[in-house]
mmCIF file of C-alpha atoms in Angstrom:
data_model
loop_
_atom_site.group_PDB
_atom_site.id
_atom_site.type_symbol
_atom_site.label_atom_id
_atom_site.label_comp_id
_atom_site.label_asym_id
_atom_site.label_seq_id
_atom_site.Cartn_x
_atom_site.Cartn_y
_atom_site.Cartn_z
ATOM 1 C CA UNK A 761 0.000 0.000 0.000
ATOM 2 C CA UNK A 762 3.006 2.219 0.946
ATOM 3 C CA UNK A 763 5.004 1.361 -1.996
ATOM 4 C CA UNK A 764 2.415 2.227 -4.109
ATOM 5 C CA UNK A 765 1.256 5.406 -2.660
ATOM 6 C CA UNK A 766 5.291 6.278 -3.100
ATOM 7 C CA UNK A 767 4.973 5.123 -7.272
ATOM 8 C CA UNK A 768 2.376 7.297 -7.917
ATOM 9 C CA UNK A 769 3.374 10.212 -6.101
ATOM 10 C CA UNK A 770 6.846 10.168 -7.629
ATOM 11 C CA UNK A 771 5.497 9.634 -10.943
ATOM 12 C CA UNK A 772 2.709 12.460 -10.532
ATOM 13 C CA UNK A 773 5.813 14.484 -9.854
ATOM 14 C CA UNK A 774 7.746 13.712 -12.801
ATOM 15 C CA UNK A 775 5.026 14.091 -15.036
ATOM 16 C CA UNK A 776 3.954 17.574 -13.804
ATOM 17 C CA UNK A 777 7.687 18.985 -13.286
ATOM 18 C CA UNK A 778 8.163 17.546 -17.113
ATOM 19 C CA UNK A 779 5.128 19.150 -17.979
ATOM 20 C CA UNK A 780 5.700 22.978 -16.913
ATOM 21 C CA UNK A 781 9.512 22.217 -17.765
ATOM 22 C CA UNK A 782 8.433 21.768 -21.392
ATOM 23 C CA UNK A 783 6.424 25.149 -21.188
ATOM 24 C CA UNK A 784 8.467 26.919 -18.978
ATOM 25 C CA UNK A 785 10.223 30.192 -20.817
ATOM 26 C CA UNK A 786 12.861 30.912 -18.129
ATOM 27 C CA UNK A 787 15.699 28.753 -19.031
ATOM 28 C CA UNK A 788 16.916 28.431 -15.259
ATOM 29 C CA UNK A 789 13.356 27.519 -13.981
ATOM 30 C CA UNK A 790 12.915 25.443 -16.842
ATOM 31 C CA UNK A 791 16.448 23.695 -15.494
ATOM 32 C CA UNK A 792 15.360 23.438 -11.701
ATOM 33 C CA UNK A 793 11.848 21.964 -13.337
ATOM 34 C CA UNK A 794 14.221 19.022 -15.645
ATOM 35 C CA UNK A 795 16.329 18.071 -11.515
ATOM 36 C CA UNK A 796 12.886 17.866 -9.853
ATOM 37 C CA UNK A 797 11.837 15.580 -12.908
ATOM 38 C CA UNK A 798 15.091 13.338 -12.642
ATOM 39 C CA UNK A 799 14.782 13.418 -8.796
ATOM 40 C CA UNK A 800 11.705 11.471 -9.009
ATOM 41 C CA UNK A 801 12.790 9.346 -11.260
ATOM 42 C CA UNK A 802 15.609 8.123 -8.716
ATOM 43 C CA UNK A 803 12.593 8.163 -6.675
ATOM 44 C CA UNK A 804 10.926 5.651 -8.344
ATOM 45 C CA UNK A 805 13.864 3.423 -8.796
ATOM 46 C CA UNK A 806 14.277 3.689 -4.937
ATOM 47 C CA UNK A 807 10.572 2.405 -4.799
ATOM 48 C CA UNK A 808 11.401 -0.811 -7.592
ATOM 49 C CA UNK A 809 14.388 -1.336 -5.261
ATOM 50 C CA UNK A 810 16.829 -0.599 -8.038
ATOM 51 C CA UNK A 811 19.303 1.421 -5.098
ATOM 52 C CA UNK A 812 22.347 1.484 -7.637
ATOM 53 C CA UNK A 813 20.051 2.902 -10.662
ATOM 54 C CA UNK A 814 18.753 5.474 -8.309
ATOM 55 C CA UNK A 815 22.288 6.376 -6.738
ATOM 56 C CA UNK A 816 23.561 6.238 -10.303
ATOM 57 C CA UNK A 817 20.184 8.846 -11.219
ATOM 58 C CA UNK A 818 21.355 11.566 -8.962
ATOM 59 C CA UNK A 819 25.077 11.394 -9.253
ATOM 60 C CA UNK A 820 25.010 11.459 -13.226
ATOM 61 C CA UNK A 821 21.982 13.111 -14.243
ATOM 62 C CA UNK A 822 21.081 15.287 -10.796
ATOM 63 C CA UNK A 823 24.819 16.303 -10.215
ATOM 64 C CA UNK A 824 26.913 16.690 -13.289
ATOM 65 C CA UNK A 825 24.197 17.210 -16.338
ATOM 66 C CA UNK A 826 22.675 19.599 -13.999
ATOM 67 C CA UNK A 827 25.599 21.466 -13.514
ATOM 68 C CA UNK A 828 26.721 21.462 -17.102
ATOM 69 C CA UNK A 829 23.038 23.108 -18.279
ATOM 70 C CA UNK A 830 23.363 25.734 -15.198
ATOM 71 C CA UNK A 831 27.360 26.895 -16.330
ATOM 72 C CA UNK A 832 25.903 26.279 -19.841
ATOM 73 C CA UNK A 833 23.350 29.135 -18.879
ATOM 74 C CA UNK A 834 25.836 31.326 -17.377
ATOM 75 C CA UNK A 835 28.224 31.548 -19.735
ATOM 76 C CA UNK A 836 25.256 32.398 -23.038
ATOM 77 C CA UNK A 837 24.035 35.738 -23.759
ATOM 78 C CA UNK A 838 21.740 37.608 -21.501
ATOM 79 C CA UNK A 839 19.653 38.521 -24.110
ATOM 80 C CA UNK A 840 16.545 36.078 -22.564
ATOM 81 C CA UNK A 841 17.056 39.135 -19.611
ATOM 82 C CA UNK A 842 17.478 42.025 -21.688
ATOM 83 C CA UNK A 843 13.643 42.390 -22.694
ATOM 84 C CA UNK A 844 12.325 46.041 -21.960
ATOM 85 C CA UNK A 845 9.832 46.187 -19.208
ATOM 86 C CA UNK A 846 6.281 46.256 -20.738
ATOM 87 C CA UNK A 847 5.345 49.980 -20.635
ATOM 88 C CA UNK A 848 2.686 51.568 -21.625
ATOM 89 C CA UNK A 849 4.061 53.051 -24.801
ATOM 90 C CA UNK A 850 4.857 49.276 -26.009
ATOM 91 C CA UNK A 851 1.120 48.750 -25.315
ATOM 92 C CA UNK A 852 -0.137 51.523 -27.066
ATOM 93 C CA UNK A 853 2.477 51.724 -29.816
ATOM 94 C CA UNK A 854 2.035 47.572 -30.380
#
């Protein structure tokens, strides 16, 4: 009953953090969205029993992919920041 309550609640959690990844337009959030995703996955191998797959889930994918996209983000052009605040002559004039 536990272990299925944990399987479904793990799964609901990678579906929706893969979901509003997907349409998520802020690169970073859209990156914190893609770890919470792979975090439940290792949390559903720790629910088949599969420890190594899960340890192997977090260490790869959580730690160093992760960190590649985030100094992958750092280093591009801020030009995703860069966007004028919506005035009201961008209202008027669009």
């Amino acid at each position: 009953m536990i272990l299925n309550a944990a399987v479904y609640f793990c799964a609901g959690v990678a579906v929706l953090a893969t979901l509003l990844m997907i349409f998520q337009k802020n690169p970073v959030k859209a990156a914190l969205l893609m770890l919470a995703a792979l975090l439940a996955t290792a949390g559903l191998y720790l629910a088949f029993s599969a420890q190594l797959l899960a340890a192997l889930q977090v260490i790869v994918y959580g730690g160093a992919i992760m960190t590649l996209f985030i100094i992958a983000l750092t280093v591009t052009p801020q030009a995703w920041r860069d966007r004028p605040a919506p005035g009201r002559a961008y209202g008027v004039l669009g």
